[in-house]
mmCIF file of C-alpha atoms (C1' of nucleotides) in Angstrom:
data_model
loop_
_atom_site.group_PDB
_atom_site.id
_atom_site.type_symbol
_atom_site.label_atom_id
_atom_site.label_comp_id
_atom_site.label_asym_id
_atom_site.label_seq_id
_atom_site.Cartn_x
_atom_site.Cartn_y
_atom_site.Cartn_z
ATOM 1 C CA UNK M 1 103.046 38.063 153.676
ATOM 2 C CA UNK M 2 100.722 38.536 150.719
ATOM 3 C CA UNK M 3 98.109 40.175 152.935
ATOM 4 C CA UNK M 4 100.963 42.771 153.723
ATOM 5 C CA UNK M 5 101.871 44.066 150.522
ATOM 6 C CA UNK M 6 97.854 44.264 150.032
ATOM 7 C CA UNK M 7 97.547 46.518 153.560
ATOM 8 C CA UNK M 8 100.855 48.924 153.295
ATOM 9 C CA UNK M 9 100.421 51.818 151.477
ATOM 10 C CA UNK M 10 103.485 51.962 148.118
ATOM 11 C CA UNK M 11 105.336 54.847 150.198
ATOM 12 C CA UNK M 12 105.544 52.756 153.344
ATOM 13 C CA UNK M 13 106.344 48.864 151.226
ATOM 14 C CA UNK M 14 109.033 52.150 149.596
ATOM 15 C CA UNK M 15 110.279 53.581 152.356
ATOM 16 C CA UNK M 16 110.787 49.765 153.990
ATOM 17 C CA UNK M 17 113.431 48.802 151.060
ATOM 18 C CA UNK M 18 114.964 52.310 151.704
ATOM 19 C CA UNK M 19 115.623 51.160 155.160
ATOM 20 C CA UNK M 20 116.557 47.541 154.837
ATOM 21 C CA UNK M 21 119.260 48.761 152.049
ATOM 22 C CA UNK M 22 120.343 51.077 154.751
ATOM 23 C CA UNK M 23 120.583 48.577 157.729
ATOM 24 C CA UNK M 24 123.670 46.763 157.000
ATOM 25 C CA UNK M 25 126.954 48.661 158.328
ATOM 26 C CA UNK M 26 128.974 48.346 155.142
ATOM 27 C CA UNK M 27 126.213 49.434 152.812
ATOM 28 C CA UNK M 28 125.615 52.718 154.617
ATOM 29 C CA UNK M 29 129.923 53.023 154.430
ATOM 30 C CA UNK M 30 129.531 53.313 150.721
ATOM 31 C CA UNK M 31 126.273 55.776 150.609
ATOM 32 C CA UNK M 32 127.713 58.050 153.080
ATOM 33 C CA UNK M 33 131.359 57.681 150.895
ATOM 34 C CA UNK M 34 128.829 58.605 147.383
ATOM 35 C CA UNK M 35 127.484 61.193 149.491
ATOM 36 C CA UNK M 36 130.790 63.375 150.304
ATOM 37 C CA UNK M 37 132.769 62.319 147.048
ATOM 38 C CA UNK M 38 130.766 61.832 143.598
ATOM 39 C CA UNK M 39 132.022 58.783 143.067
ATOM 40 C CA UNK M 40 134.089 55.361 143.475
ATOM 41 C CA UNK M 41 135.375 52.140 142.445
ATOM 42 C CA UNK M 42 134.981 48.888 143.444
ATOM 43 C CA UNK M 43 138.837 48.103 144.092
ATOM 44 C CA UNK M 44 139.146 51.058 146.193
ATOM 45 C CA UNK M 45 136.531 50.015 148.492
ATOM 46 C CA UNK M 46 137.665 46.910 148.687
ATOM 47 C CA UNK M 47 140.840 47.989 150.006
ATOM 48 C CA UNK M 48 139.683 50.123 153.040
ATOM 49 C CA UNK M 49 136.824 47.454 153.700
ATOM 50 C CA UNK M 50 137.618 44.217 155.804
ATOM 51 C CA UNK M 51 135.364 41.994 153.500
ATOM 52 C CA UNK M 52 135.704 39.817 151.030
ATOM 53 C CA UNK M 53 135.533 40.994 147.361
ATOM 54 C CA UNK M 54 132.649 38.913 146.877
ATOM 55 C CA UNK M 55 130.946 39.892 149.708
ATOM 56 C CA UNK M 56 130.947 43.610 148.676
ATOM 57 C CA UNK M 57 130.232 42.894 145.628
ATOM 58 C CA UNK M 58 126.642 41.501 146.876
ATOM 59 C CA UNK M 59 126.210 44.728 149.130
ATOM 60 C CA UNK M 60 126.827 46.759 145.888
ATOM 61 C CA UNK M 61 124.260 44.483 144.234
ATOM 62 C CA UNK M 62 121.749 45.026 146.722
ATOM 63 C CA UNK M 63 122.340 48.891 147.032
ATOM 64 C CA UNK M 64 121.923 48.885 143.293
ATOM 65 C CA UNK M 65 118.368 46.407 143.172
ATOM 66 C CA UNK M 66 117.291 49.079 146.249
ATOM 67 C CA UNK M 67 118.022 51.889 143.427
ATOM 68 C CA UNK M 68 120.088 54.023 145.265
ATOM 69 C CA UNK M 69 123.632 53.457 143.271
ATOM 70 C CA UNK M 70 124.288 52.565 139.444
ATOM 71 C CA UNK M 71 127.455 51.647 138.259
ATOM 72 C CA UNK M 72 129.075 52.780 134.937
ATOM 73 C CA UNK M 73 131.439 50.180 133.079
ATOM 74 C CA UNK M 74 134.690 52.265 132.619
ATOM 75 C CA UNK M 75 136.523 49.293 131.656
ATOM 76 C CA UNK M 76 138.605 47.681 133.111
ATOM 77 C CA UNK M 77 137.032 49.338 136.431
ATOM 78 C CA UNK M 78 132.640 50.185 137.254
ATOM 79 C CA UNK M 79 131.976 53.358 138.692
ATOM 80 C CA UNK M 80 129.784 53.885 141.250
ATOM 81 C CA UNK M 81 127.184 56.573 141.930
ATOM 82 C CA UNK M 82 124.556 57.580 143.739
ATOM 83 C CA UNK M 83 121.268 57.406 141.763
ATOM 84 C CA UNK M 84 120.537 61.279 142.664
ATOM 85 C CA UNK M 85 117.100 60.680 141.934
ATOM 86 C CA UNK M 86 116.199 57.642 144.290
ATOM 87 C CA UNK M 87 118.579 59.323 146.489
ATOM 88 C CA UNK M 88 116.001 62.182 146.563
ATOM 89 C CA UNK M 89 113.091 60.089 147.190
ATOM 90 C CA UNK M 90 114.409 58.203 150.031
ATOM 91 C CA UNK M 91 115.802 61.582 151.662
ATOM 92 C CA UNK M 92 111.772 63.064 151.246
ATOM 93 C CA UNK M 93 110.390 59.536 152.443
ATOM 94 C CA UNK M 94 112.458 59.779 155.716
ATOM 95 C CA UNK M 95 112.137 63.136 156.187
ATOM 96 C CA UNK M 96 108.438 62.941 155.698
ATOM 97 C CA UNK M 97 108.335 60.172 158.895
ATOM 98 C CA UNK M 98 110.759 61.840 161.120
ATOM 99 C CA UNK M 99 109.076 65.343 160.341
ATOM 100 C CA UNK M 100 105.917 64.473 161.458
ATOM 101 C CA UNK Z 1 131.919 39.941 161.243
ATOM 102 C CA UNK Z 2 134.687 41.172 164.629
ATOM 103 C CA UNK Z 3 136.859 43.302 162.249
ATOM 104 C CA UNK Z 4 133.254 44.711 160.909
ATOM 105 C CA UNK Z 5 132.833 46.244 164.769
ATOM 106 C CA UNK Z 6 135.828 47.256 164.711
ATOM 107 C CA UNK Z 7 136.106 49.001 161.650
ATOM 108 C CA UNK Z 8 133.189 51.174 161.545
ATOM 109 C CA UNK Z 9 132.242 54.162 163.664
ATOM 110 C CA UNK Z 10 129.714 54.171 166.527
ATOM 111 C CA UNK Z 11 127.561 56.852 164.336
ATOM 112 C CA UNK Z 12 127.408 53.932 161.656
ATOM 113 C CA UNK Z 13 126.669 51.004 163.735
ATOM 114 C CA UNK Z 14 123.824 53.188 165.552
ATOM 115 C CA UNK Z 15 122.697 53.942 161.983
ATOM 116 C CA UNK Z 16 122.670 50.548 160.580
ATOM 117 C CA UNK Z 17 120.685 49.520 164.123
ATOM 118 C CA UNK Z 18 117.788 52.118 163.801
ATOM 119 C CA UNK Z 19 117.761 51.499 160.067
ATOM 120 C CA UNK Z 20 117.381 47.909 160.120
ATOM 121 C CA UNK Z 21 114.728 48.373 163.129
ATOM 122 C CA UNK Z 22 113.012 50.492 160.383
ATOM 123 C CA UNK Z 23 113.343 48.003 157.520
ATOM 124 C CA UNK Z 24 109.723 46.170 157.831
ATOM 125 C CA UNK Z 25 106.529 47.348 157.125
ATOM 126 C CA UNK Z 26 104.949 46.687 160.304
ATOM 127 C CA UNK Z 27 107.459 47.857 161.926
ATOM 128 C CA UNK Z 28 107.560 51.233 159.742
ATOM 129 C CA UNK Z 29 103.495 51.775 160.275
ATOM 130 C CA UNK Z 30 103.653 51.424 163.880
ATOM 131 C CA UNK Z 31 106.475 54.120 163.952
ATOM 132 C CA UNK Z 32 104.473 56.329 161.742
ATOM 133 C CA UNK Z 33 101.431 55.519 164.171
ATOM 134 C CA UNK Z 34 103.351 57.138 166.824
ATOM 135 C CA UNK Z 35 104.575 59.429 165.525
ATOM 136 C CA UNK Z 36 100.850 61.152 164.625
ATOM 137 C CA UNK Z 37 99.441 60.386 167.755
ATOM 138 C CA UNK Z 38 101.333 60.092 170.749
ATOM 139 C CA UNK Z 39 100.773 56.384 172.131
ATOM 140 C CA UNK Z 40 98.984 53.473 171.154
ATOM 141 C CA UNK Z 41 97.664 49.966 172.417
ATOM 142 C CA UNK Z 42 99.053 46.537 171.500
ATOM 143 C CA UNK Z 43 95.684 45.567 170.913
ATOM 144 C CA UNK Z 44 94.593 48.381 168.734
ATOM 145 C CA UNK Z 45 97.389 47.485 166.475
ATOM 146 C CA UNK Z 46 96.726 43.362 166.544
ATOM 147 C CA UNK Z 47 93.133 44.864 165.342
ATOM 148 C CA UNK Z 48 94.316 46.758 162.108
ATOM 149 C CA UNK Z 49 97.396 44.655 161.070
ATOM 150 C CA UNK Z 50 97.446 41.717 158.782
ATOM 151 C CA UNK Z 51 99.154 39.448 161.208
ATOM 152 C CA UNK Z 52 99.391 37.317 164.401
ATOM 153 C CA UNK Z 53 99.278 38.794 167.601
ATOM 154 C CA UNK Z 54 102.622 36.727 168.037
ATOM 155 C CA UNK Z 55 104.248 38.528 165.133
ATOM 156 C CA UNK Z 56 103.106 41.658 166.528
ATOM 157 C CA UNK Z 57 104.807 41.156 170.073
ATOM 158 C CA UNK Z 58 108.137 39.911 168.255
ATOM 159 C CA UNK Z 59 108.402 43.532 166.145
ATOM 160 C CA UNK Z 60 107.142 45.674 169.209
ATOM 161 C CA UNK Z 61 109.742 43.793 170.628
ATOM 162 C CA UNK Z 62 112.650 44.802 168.394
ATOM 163 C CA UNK Z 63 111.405 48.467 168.229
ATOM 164 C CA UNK Z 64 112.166 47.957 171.721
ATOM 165 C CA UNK Z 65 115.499 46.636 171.839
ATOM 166 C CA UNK Z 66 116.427 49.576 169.247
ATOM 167 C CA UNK Z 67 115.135 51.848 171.487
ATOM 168 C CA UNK Z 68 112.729 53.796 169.466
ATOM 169 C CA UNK Z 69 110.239 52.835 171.596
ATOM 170 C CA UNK Z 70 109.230 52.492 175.280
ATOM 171 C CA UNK Z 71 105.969 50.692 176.651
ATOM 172 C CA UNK Z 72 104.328 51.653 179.604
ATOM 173 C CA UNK Z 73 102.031 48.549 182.053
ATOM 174 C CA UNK Z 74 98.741 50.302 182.389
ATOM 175 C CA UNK Z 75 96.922 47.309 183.060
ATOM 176 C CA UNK Z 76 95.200 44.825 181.537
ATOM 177 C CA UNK Z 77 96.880 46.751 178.469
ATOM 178 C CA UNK Z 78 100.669 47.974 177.334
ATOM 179 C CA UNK Z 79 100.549 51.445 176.150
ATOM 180 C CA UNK Z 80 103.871 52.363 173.310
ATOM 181 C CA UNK Z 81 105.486 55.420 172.558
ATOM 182 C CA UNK Z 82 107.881 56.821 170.946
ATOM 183 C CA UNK Z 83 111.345 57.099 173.053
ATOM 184 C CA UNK Z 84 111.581 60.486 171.784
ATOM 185 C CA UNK Z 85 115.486 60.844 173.272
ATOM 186 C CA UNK Z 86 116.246 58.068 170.788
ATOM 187 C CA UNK Z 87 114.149 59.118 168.006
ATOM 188 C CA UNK Z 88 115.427 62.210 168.024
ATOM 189 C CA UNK Z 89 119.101 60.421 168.318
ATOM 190 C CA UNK Z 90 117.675 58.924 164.667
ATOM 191 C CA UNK Z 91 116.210 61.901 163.012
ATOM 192 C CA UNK Z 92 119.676 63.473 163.682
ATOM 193 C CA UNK Z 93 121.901 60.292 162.041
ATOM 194 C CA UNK Z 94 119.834 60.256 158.875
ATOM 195 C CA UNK Z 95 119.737 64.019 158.569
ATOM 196 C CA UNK Z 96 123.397 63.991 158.664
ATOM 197 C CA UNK Z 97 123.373 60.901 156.003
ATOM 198 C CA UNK Z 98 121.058 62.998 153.739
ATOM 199 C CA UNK Z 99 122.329 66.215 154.212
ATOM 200 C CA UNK Z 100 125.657 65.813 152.920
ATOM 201 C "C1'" DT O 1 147.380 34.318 121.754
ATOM 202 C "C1'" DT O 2 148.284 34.094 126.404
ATOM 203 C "C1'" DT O 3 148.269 36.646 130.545
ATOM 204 C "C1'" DT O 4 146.592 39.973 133.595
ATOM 205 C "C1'" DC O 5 143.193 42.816 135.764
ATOM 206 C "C1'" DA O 6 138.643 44.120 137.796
ATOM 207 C "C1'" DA O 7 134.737 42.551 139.271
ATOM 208 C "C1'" DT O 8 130.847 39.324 139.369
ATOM 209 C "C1'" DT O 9 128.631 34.895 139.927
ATOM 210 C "C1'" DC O 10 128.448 30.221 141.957
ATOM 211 C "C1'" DG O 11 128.123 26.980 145.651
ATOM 212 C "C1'" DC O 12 127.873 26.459 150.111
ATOM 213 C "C1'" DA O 13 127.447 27.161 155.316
ATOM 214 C "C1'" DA O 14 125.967 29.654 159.372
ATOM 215 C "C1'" DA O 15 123.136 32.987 161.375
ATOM 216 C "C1'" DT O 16 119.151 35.809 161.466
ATOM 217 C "C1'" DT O 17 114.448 37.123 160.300
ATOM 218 C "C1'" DT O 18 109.727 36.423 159.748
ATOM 219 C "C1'" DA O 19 105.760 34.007 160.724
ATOM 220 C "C1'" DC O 20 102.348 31.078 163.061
ATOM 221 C "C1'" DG O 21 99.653 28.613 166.675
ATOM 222 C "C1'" DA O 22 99.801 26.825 171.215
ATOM 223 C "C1'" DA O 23 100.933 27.438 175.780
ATOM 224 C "C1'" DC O 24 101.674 30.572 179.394
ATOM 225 C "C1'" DA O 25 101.452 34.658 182.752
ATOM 226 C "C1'" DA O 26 99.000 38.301 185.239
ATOM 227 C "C1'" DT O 27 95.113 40.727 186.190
ATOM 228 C "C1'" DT O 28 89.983 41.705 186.086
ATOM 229 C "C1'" DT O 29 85.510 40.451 185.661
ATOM 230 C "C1'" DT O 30 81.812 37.306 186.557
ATOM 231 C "C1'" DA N 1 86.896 30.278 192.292
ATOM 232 C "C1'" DA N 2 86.187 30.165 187.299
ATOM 233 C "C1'" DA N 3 86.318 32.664 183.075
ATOM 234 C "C1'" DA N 4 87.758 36.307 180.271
ATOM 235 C "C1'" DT N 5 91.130 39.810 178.741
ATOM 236 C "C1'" DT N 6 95.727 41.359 177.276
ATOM 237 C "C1'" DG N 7 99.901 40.403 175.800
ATOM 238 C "C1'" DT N 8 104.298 37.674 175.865
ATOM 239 C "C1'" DT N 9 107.074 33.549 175.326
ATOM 240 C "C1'" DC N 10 107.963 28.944 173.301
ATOM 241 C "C1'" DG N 11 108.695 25.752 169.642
ATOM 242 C "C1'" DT N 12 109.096 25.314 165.070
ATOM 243 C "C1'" DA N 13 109.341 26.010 159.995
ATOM 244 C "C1'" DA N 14 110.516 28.581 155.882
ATOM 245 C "C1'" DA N 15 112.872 32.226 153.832
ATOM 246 C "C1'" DT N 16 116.411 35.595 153.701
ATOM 247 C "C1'" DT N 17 120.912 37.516 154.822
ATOM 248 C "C1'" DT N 18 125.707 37.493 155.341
ATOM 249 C "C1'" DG N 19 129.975 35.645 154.449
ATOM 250 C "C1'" DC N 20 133.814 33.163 152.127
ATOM 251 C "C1'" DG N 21 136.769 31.009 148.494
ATOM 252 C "C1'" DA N 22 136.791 29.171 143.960
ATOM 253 C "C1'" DA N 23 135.456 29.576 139.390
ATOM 254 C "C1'" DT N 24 134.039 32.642 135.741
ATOM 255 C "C1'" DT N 25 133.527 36.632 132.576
ATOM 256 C "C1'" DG N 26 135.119 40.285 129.629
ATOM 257 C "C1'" DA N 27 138.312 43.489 128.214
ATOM 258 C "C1'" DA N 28 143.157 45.215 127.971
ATOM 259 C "C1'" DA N 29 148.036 44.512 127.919
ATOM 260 C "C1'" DA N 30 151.992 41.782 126.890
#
DNA sequence: TTTTCAATTCGCAAATTTACGAACAATTTT
DNA sequence: AAAATTGTTCGTAAATTTGCGAATTGAAAA
């Protein structure tokens, strides 16, 4: 596993986390929600989604270490948005592999 | 986990499924192998890769079961390709993720 | 100051993923 | 028939992921 992040170029060990932030069903609910609307809150999604709090609080986590959200404290609440400009470079990593 | 199934829409089950099956390196290269140059050997991959042959079977394996790709007998070897029907089925999910 | 609210972190369990070498098939070559 | 070639499957170990409820934090409202 050291060998591996020696052999893969950055784009592909990139485009990899991209992915694996993408793979779980719940996580791509809430990029393809910051996609169509700007914006949301925790509570809301935890409403509409048949998780725990906690759990979606660790799929927020993750989508935030991958880059592609950042929250805002707007207390008592966190907004959540897409982080336009990771949000960029994943769109122009996939499109780069599925465009040839 | 049930209520997860449940919940979400085919589209975003499909998604999280060809995501995930993108969400290794290996896995990622051998994709972006294929889709440069049409078809490719088991072997010629165990060659180039940093890892067991075993390791290699197990992710040309679950390319497989996503169904982004097909292998043909043409023996002694196995030749893999793309399963263009399916990869096309993926370009067009994450082009509707991306693309508002 | 106590209570409430929104959300995260902690502690834990179960399942899945990743990896390897050894053993195993199936076919070809010697 | 024996040996070599190609690739998969098996058994196993370590790490990661997913999930929950309980406990915690930090700020606002009562």
């Amino acid at each position: 596993m050291d060998d591996i992040k020696l052999f893969f170029t950055e784009n592909q060990m990139q485009s990899a986390r991209f992915a694996k932030a993408l793979s779980h069903p719940v996580r791509l609910y809430i990029i393809g929600l910051l996609t169509k609307q700007a914006c949301c809150y925790s509570g809301d999604l935890s409403e509409v989604l048949p998780i725990a709090k906690s759990t979606l609080s660790q799929h927020l986590k993750e989508l935030k270490n991958a880059g592609l959200i950042q929250g805002e404290i707007e207390t008592p609440k966190i907004r959540y948005c897409l982080n336009e400009e990771n949000w960029e470079k994943a769109r122009i990593l996939f499109e780069d592999l599925f465009n040839k």
